[in-house]
Amino acid sequence: MLYTWKLNPKRWRQILISYLFLPHILDSCYAWLPDTSSKVINALGQISSIKFTGNATHPDHFTVLNQDSNSIILGGRNTVYNLSVYDFAEHKEWRLTWLSSEAHSQLCQLKGKSEDDCQNYIRILVSLAPGLLLVCGTNSYKPLCRHYTLLNGRYKVEKELDGIGVCSYNPEHNNTAVQTNGQIFAATIADFSERDPVIYREPQRTELSDLKQLNAPNFVSSMPYGDYIFFFFRETAVEYINCGKIIYSRVARVCRDDKGGPHQFGDRWTSFLKARLNCSLPGEYPFYFDEIQSTSEIIEGKYGSDLSQQIIYGTLTTPSNAIGGSAICAYNMKDIIRVFEGSFKYQESMNSNWLPFPKEKVPEPRPGQCVRDSRILPESVVNFVKTHSLMEEAVPALFGQPILVRVSLQYRFTAITVDPQVLTTTDEKFDVLYVGTDDGRVLKIVNIPTNEGSAKAVVISENRLFPNGTPVKELKIAPGYGRVVVVSRDEVKLANFNHCSAAEHCQDCVALQDPHCAWDVRQSACVSVDAVSTLKRALIQDVSRGDGKKCWSPPTENKKVPTKVYDKSNDENEVIPEEKVTDSLLKTSDDDLECEDGLTGNRITGCAVRQHLVIYTAKTLHIVVVCASLAALLIGFIAGYLFSRRFHPQSHYPDAPFIEQHNHLDRLNGNPNGFLTPRANKAVNLVVNVPPSPPPKKDNLETKDLNIASDGTLQKIKKTYI
Ligand SMILES: *[C@@H]1O[C@H](CO)[C@@H](O)[C@H](O)[C@H]1NC(C)=O
Ligand SMILES: *[C@@H]1O[C@H](CO)[C@@H](O)[C@H](O)[C@H]1NC(C)=O
Ligand SMILES: *[C@@H]1O[C@H](CO)[C@@H](O)[C@H](O)[C@H]1NC(C)=O
C-alpha cells in the first residue's frame, strides 16, 4: 500500500491551533491538580527501617507497653518483648512469657471464641516499684494481672490478681491505662459480652450501664495532669436528639484523689465529668471532625504567643461511612480546664432539649471539684455530678480550627505522636508530628504557628510503611532525628523519616521545611542537624517559609549549631553519644538482610531487615505526569490524524477492506447510506478524547488527596458530606 501525505493549508492550520492550545490545556490541568502538599513521597520499601515481627505465624496484636531511654517494651501474644530503641535488637534475657492456663483456654473456646482469641495478649505493664512489675493480659477472655518481682536478674511471679476493669477481654478493644503513685487508672470494657464500658481505679468506677456517663465508648488515651487524670475517647452522643446517632469526641476527667462518695456511693466517682472536643472548620455551618482516633502526650511550648502553653494534639476524622476526612486539632490544657469550670448540660425530661444548667441552682461545693475527702460530700452534690456529668461548652481547638485537614479517598488518620519543640539553627522551636493512616502510611508534619494566632502545618513527607490495608495503630518517638517506632497489628518497625540527604541542592533542602534538616555550606550537603558535631558550621534553614533565597546569600558569620541532644523524657536529660544517634540506620550498607527467621519450637526470633532510601519528590511526580500526558496527547494526535486521513472521502483507497467492514456494520444498523461522514475537525476531536495515560508509578499517584485550605475552599466537600 502506498500513502501520500497530502496536507492542505486548512489542515495545517488545525494542527497548528491544536499545538498552540496544548500548553494551555496542560496548564489548566496542572492548575486543577489538587495540592497534595507532601514534599516527599516514599513508596513501600523506600524508607529505611528495621522490622520486628515477633511471632510470625499468628496474630500478635502488638502494643507498646512502656518505653524508656534505652528500651521499648512490646506486648504481644503470650509474650512481653524488650527491644533496644536504637537498633531493635531484642533483649532476650528480659523476655517474659505468660500463657493462659489450660482451663482458661478451654473455657474460652467453649464460649465460642477462636483459638487465636483464646491466648493471653499482654496489654498493660507498669513498674509499681523498683523491681516490681504489674503485667495484665487478656488471658483467654478472662483478664488477669500478675505481680512480677526481680530475682537474680529474672522475673518471678509473685501473685495473680483479677484484671477485670483494668484490661480488656478482647485484644482488639481500645483500652487505655495510666499509672500514678502505684495506682492504675484504666478505661476499658469490663465484661465478656462487651456491654460494660468503665473508667476504673479500684474501687471507684463509672456508673454501670448509664448511657449519660459512657455510651459505647472507644478509649483513645489517658494521662495525669495536675490533680486530675484525663481520658480521651469517642462515644455515641446522648445530647444529639435528632434522628439517627452520631459519635462525638470527648475528654473526661476524674480527680486522682477521689475517694468515692458517702455510704453506698463508696465505689463511684464523685468527680467524673466530660466535655465534647470541638475540631471543626469554622463557618456558618461548621464542618466537624467528630471521631477522635489518637492523641499525643501533653506538650509544652510556645504557640504564637510569648507564653509557654501546654497543649495536646489529636487526630480526628469524619465517620467511617462518610467521605474520608481527617484533621489534626490541638487543644490547650487551659481551655480544657476552663470548660470543666463552666456550665453543666442537662435535659429536663427524656425528649426535651439539652440546655445549660442554671448556675444559681448548682449545689455547693461545686460538683466535680477535687476535694480533700470526697466521702463527706453532701449527697446532693454526689447525685448532681452523677446525673450532670456532661459540660455545656465544647473544648475549642487551639487557633479555633484544625492545624491540618486532609480529604482522601484512600486513607484516614489513625495514630499521632510528637517530637516536641525541635530547635532550629535560628533558635526557633517547632513541633514535628508523625501521623499514621489506616492504609499503612506515616506522614511527617511540622506545625508552624504564626503570630496572627493561627497555625499552618506542612506535610514534609508521606511514607508508606505497611502494605495497603494494614492500619498504623501506634507511633512512638525513638531517639535520633526522624526515628519513630511504628506499630501495626502484627509487625513493628523502627523507621527513619529523616529525608535530609535526599535533597541535593540548597533550595530543595530549605524547601523541605524540616526542622531536622539544614544545608551545610561547607560540606555542600543537606545534613541532619543532630548529626552535625558541635563545630561551628554555617547552616541554612528556613522552617517557617521554606524560602530558598537564603541560599544565595549564605550567612556571613558562622552560626552556632544547636546542640540539642535528644531527650525523650522530661525528667532525664541523658546525653546520647553521637555514634548512637547516627547509627547504622543512617548509613547505607550492603548487608541488606539481618534476619533470623528460624522458628525453633515455640521460640520465635525477631527479624531485622534493612532497606535502602530512595525518594521521589512531588516535583518529580508532577514532571512525570505532565510528560506522560504530553506523550499521550501527541500519540493520540498522530493516531487521530492518520485515522482522519483514512476516513477522508477523497481517500485514494475507497475500497480498503477496513472501510468495507464499517459499511457493513452500518447497514446492519438499518442505515443503508451509512458511512462515518468525516468532519473537518476530526483530528481535533480525537485529540481531545484521548485520556492522559496514567503516570508510571501507582504508589506515587496521590492526586485523590485534597488538602483543603481552612478558608472557604471546603465548600465542595462540605456539600457532598451534608
Ligand atoms: C529491658 O531491658 C533493659 C536493658 O537490657 C533493662 O534495663 C530493662 O529493665 C528491661 N525492662 C523490662 C521491663 O524488662
Ligand atoms: C479500636 O480503634 C480502631 C481505630 O480507631 C477502630 O478501627 C476499631 O474498630 C476499634 N476497636 C473496637 C473493638 O471498637
Ligand atoms: C466549634 O467551633 C466552631 C469554630 O470555632 C464554632 O463555630 C462552633 O460553634 C463550635 N461548636 C460547638 C459545638 O461548640
mmCIF file of N, CA, C and O in Angstrom, residues 575-627:
data_model
loop_
_atom_site.group_PDB
_atom_site.id
_atom_site.type_symbol
_atom_site.label_atom_id
_atom_site.label_comp_id
_atom_site.label_asym_id
_atom_site.label_seq_id
_atom_site.Cartn_x
_atom_site.Cartn_y
_atom_site.Cartn_z
ATOM 1 N N VAL A 575 22.479 12.392 77.968
ATOM 2 C CA VAL A 575 23.171 12.715 76.729
ATOM 3 C C VAL A 575 23.450 11.422 75.990
ATOM 4 O O VAL A 575 24.013 10.478 76.535
ATOM 5 N N ILE A 576 22.995 11.409 74.756
ATOM 6 C CA ILE A 576 23.180 10.190 73.979
ATOM 7 C C ILE A 576 24.434 10.347 73.138
ATOM 8 O O ILE A 576 24.584 11.326 72.420
ATOM 9 N N PRO A 577 25.329 9.397 73.248
ATOM 10 C CA PRO A 577 26.569 9.500 72.482
ATOM 11 C C PRO A 577 26.252 9.593 70.993
ATOM 12 O O PRO A 577 25.312 8.966 70.514
ATOM 13 N N GLU A 578 27.068 10.402 70.317
ATOM 14 C CA GLU A 578 26.740 10.692 68.932
ATOM 15 C C GLU A 578 26.727 9.473 68.036
ATOM 16 O O GLU A 578 25.896 9.342 67.155
ATOM 17 N N GLU A 579 27.653 8.552 68.275
ATOM 18 C CA GLU A 579 27.695 7.394 67.379
ATOM 19 C C GLU A 579 26.413 6.574 67.503
ATOM 20 O O GLU A 579 26.068 5.811 66.622
ATOM 21 N N LYS A 580 25.699 6.769 68.618
ATOM 22 C CA LYS A 580 24.450 6.031 68.758
ATOM 23 C C LYS A 580 23.337 6.688 67.952
ATOM 24 O O LYS A 580 22.479 6.025 67.410
ATOM 25 N N VAL A 581 23.387 8.017 67.931
ATOM 26 C CA VAL A 581 22.334 8.734 67.226
ATOM 27 C C VAL A 581 22.457 8.509 65.726
ATOM 28 O O VAL A 581 21.506 8.199 65.033
ATOM 29 N N THR A 582 23.675 8.674 65.236
ATOM 30 C CA THR A 582 23.883 8.447 63.804
ATOM 31 C C THR A 582 24.292 6.997 63.635
ATOM 32 O O THR A 582 25.422 6.699 63.319
ATOM 33 N N ASP A 583 23.406 6.134 63.881
ATOM 34 C CA ASP A 583 23.765 4.719 63.884
ATOM 35 C C ASP A 583 23.689 4.143 62.488
ATOM 36 O O ASP A 583 23.549 4.851 61.497
ATOM 37 N N SER A 584 23.757 2.857 62.450
ATOM 38 C CA SER A 584 23.821 2.164 61.164
ATOM 39 C C SER A 584 22.635 2.477 60.252
ATOM 40 O O SER A 584 22.744 2.397 59.043
ATOM 41 N N LEU A 585 21.504 2.860 60.848
ATOM 42 C CA LEU A 585 20.328 3.126 60.021
ATOM 43 C C LEU A 585 20.579 4.256 59.042
ATOM 44 O O LEU A 585 20.019 4.289 57.957
ATOM 45 N N LEU A 586 21.385 5.219 59.464
ATOM 46 C CA LEU A 586 21.596 6.381 58.622
ATOM 47 C C LEU A 586 22.588 6.106 57.506
ATOM 48 O O LEU A 586 22.618 6.786 56.510
ATOM 49 N N LYS A 587 23.424 5.117 57.701
ATOM 50 C CA LYS A 587 24.421 4.823 56.683
ATOM 51 C C LYS A 587 23.865 3.815 55.694
ATOM 52 O O LYS A 587 23.022 3.003 56.037
ATOM 53 N N THR A 588 24.387 3.872 54.500
ATOM 54 C CA THR A 588 23.972 2.841 53.554
ATOM 55 C C THR A 588 24.915 1.665 53.726
ATOM 56 O O THR A 588 26.098 1.828 53.980
ATOM 57 N N SER A 589 24.366 0.526 53.580
ATOM 58 C CA SER A 589 25.178 -0.647 53.835
ATOM 59 C C SER A 589 24.801 -1.726 52.846
ATOM 60 O O SER A 589 23.708 -1.747 52.303
ATOM 61 N N ASP A 590 25.742 -2.636 52.602
ATOM 62 C CA ASP A 590 25.471 -3.673 51.612
ATOM 63 C C ASP A 590 24.783 -4.887 52.206
ATOM 64 O O ASP A 590 24.131 -5.635 51.499
ATOM 65 N N ASP A 591 24.936 -5.068 53.518
ATOM 66 C CA ASP A 591 24.269 -6.245 54.078
ATOM 67 C C ASP A 591 22.795 -5.937 54.291
ATOM 68 O O ASP A 591 22.387 -5.377 55.275
ATOM 69 N N ASP A 592 22.032 -6.286 53.283
ATOM 70 C CA ASP A 592 20.616 -5.918 53.264
ATOM 71 C C ASP A 592 19.803 -6.667 54.299
ATOM 72 O O ASP A 592 18.752 -6.231 54.681
ATOM 73 N N LEU A 593 20.266 -7.801 54.682
ATOM 74 C CA LEU A 593 19.420 -8.645 55.484
ATOM 75 C C LEU A 593 20.107 -9.016 56.784
ATOM 76 O O LEU A 593 21.239 -9.466 56.808
ATOM 77 N N GLU A 594 19.394 -8.784 57.841
ATOM 78 C CA GLU A 594 19.895 -9.228 59.130
ATOM 79 C C GLU A 594 18.758 -9.985 59.743
ATOM 80 O O GLU A 594 18.130 -9.549 60.674
ATOM 81 N N CYS A 595 18.469 -11.108 59.174
ATOM 82 C CA CYS A 595 17.204 -11.726 59.523
ATOM 83 C C CYS A 595 17.393 -13.137 60.014
ATOM 84 O O CYS A 595 17.918 -13.979 59.322
ATOM 85 N N GLU A 596 16.985 -13.352 61.257
ATOM 86 C CA GLU A 596 16.970 -14.722 61.749
ATOM 87 C C GLU A 596 15.527 -15.140 61.736
ATOM 88 O O GLU A 596 14.773 -14.742 62.610
ATOM 89 N N ASP A 597 15.129 -15.868 60.756
ATOM 90 C CA ASP A 597 13.727 -16.246 60.790
ATOM 91 C C ASP A 597 13.555 -17.706 61.167
ATOM 92 O O ASP A 597 12.638 -18.371 60.749
ATOM 93 N N GLY A 598 14.487 -18.185 61.931
ATOM 94 C CA GLY A 598 14.385 -19.574 62.355
ATOM 95 C C GLY A 598 13.332 -19.736 63.434
ATOM 96 O O GLY A 598 13.330 -19.033 64.423
ATOM 97 N N LEU A 599 12.440 -20.630 63.222
ATOM 98 C CA LEU A 599 11.422 -20.910 64.221
ATOM 99 C C LEU A 599 11.821 -22.205 64.901
ATOM 100 O O LEU A 599 11.726 -23.271 64.315
ATOM 101 N N THR A 600 12.306 -22.077 66.112
ATOM 102 C CA THR A 600 12.722 -23.295 66.790
ATOM 103 C C THR A 600 11.739 -23.568 67.909
ATOM 104 O O THR A 600 11.739 -22.872 68.908
ATOM 105 N N GLY A 601 10.915 -24.530 67.696
ATOM 106 C CA GLY A 601 9.883 -24.850 68.686
ATOM 107 C C GLY A 601 8.973 -23.659 68.866
ATOM 108 O O GLY A 601 8.488 -23.100 67.903
ATOM 109 N N ASN A 602 8.804 -23.242 70.089
ATOM 110 C CA ASN A 602 7.960 -22.093 70.354
ATOM 111 C C ASN A 602 8.755 -20.797 70.377
ATOM 112 O O ASN A 602 8.203 -19.736 70.539
ATOM 113 N N ARG A 603 10.045 -20.922 70.247
ATOM 114 C CA ARG A 603 10.880 -19.727 70.350
ATOM 115 C C ARG A 603 10.937 -19.050 68.987
ATOM 116 O O ARG A 603 11.407 -19.595 68.023
ATOM 117 N N ILE A 604 10.451 -17.865 68.988
ATOM 118 C CA ILE A 604 10.396 -17.169 67.715
ATOM 119 C C ILE A 604 11.313 -15.968 67.797
ATOM 120 O O ILE A 604 11.275 -15.218 68.766
ATOM 121 N N THR A 605 12.118 -15.825 66.799
ATOM 122 C CA THR A 605 13.072 -14.738 66.871
ATOM 123 C C THR A 605 12.618 -13.551 66.054
ATOM 124 O O THR A 605 11.876 -13.689 65.093
ATOM 125 N N GLY A 606 13.093 -12.411 66.442
ATOM 126 C CA GLY A 606 12.782 -11.196 65.707
ATOM 127 C C GLY A 606 13.555 -11.174 64.405
ATOM 128 O O GLY A 606 14.435 -11.992 64.174
ATOM 129 N N CYS A 607 13.229 -10.215 63.593
ATOM 130 C CA CYS A 607 13.781 -10.192 62.262
ATOM 131 C C CYS A 607 14.082 -8.759 61.882
ATOM 132 O O CYS A 607 13.205 -7.906 61.982
ATOM 133 N N ALA A 608 15.266 -8.493 61.504
ATOM 134 C CA ALA A 608 15.616 -7.126 61.148
ATOM 135 C C ALA A 608 15.979 -7.053 59.678
ATOM 136 O O ALA A 608 16.864 -7.750 59.215
ATOM 137 N N VAL A 609 15.287 -6.240 58.946
ATOM 138 C CA VAL A 609 15.555 -6.103 57.517
ATOM 139 C C VAL A 609 15.955 -4.665 57.239
ATOM 140 O O VAL A 609 15.303 -3.744 57.708
ATOM 141 N N ARG A 610 17.008 -4.501 56.516
ATOM 142 C CA ARG A 610 17.458 -3.152 56.215
ATOM 143 C C ARG A 610 17.039 -2.788 54.799
ATOM 144 O O ARG A 610 17.148 -3.594 53.886
ATOM 145 N N GLN A 611 16.553 -1.599 54.648
ATOM 146 C CA GLN A 611 16.103 -1.196 53.327
ATOM 147 C C GLN A 611 16.812 0.078 52.895
ATOM 148 O O GLN A 611 17.315 0.813 53.717
ATOM 149 N N HIS A 612 16.817 0.299 51.597
ATOM 150 C CA HIS A 612 17.513 1.464 51.078
ATOM 151 C C HIS A 612 16.586 2.638 50.922
ATOM 152 O O HIS A 612 15.393 2.494 50.758
ATOM 153 N N LEU A 613 17.169 3.781 50.950
ATOM 154 C CA LEU A 613 16.391 5.011 50.881
ATOM 155 C C LEU A 613 16.366 5.529 49.450
ATOM 156 O O LEU A 613 17.394 5.827 48.864
ATOM 157 N N VAL A 614 15.187 5.564 48.856
ATOM 158 C CA VAL A 614 15.006 6.147 47.519
ATOM 159 C C VAL A 614 13.874 7.141 47.660
ATOM 160 O O VAL A 614 12.887 6.850 48.316
ATOM 161 N N ILE A 615 14.007 8.269 47.080
ATOM 162 C CA ILE A 615 12.978 9.272 47.297
ATOM 163 C C ILE A 615 12.474 9.866 46.000
ATOM 164 O O ILE A 615 13.237 10.181 45.101
ATOM 165 N N TYR A 616 11.176 9.934 45.877
ATOM 166 C CA TYR A 616 10.552 10.646 44.772
ATOM 167 C C TYR A 616 9.961 11.909 45.339
ATOM 168 O O TYR A 616 9.164 11.843 46.260
ATOM 169 N N THR A 617 10.286 13.026 44.782
ATOM 170 C CA THR A 617 9.673 14.244 45.289
ATOM 171 C C THR A 617 8.401 14.501 44.508
ATOM 172 O O THR A 617 8.182 13.958 43.433
ATOM 173 N N ALA A 618 7.546 15.365 45.081
ATOM 174 C CA ALA A 618 6.301 15.714 44.414
ATOM 175 C C ALA A 618 6.598 16.354 43.064
ATOM 176 O O ALA A 618 5.876 16.177 42.095
ATOM 177 N N LYS A 619 7.734 17.075 42.999
ATOM 178 C CA LYS A 619 8.111 17.737 41.756
ATOM 179 C C LYS A 619 8.347 16.704 40.653
ATOM 180 O O LYS A 619 7.848 16.830 39.545
ATOM 181 N N THR A 620 9.112 15.671 40.998
ATOM 182 C CA THR A 620 9.383 14.616 40.037
ATOM 183 C C THR A 620 8.068 14.025 39.547
ATOM 184 O O THR A 620 7.871 13.812 38.356
ATOM 185 N N LEU A 621 7.194 13.779 40.490
ATOM 186 C CA LEU A 621 5.903 13.190 40.144
ATOM 187 C C LEU A 621 5.169 14.054 39.128
ATOM 188 O O LEU A 621 4.674 13.570 38.116
ATOM 189 N N HIS A 622 5.140 15.351 39.404
ATOM 190 C CA HIS A 622 4.431 16.246 38.511
ATOM 191 C C HIS A 622 5.062 16.274 37.132
ATOM 192 O O HIS A 622 4.378 16.250 36.117
ATOM 193 N N ILE A 623 6.392 16.272 37.089
ATOM 194 C CA ILE A 623 7.070 16.273 35.795
ATOM 195 C C ILE A 623 6.701 15.008 35.035
ATOM 196 O O ILE A 623 6.365 15.048 33.855
ATOM 197 N N VAL A 624 6.712 13.872 35.749
ATOM 198 C CA VAL A 624 6.395 12.600 35.111
ATOM 199 C C VAL A 624 4.971 12.631 34.563
ATOM 200 O O VAL A 624 4.715 12.245 33.424
ATOM 201 N N VAL A 625 4.044 13.148 35.381
ATOM 202 C CA VAL A 625 2.651 13.184 34.953
ATOM 203 C C VAL A 625 2.503 14.057 33.716
ATOM 204 O O VAL A 625 1.869 13.672 32.727
ATOM 205 N N VAL A 626 3.125 15.231 33.757
ATOM 206 C CA VAL A 626 2.982 16.156 32.643
ATOM 207 C C VAL A 626 3.600 15.567 31.380
ATOM 208 O O VAL A 626 3.009 15.607 30.300
ATOM 209 N N CYS A 627 4.789 14.961 31.526
ATOM 210 C CA CYS A 627 5.446 14.373 30.356
ATOM 211 C C CYS A 627 4.593 13.246 29.791
ATOM 212 O O CYS A 627 4.410 13.138 28.577
#
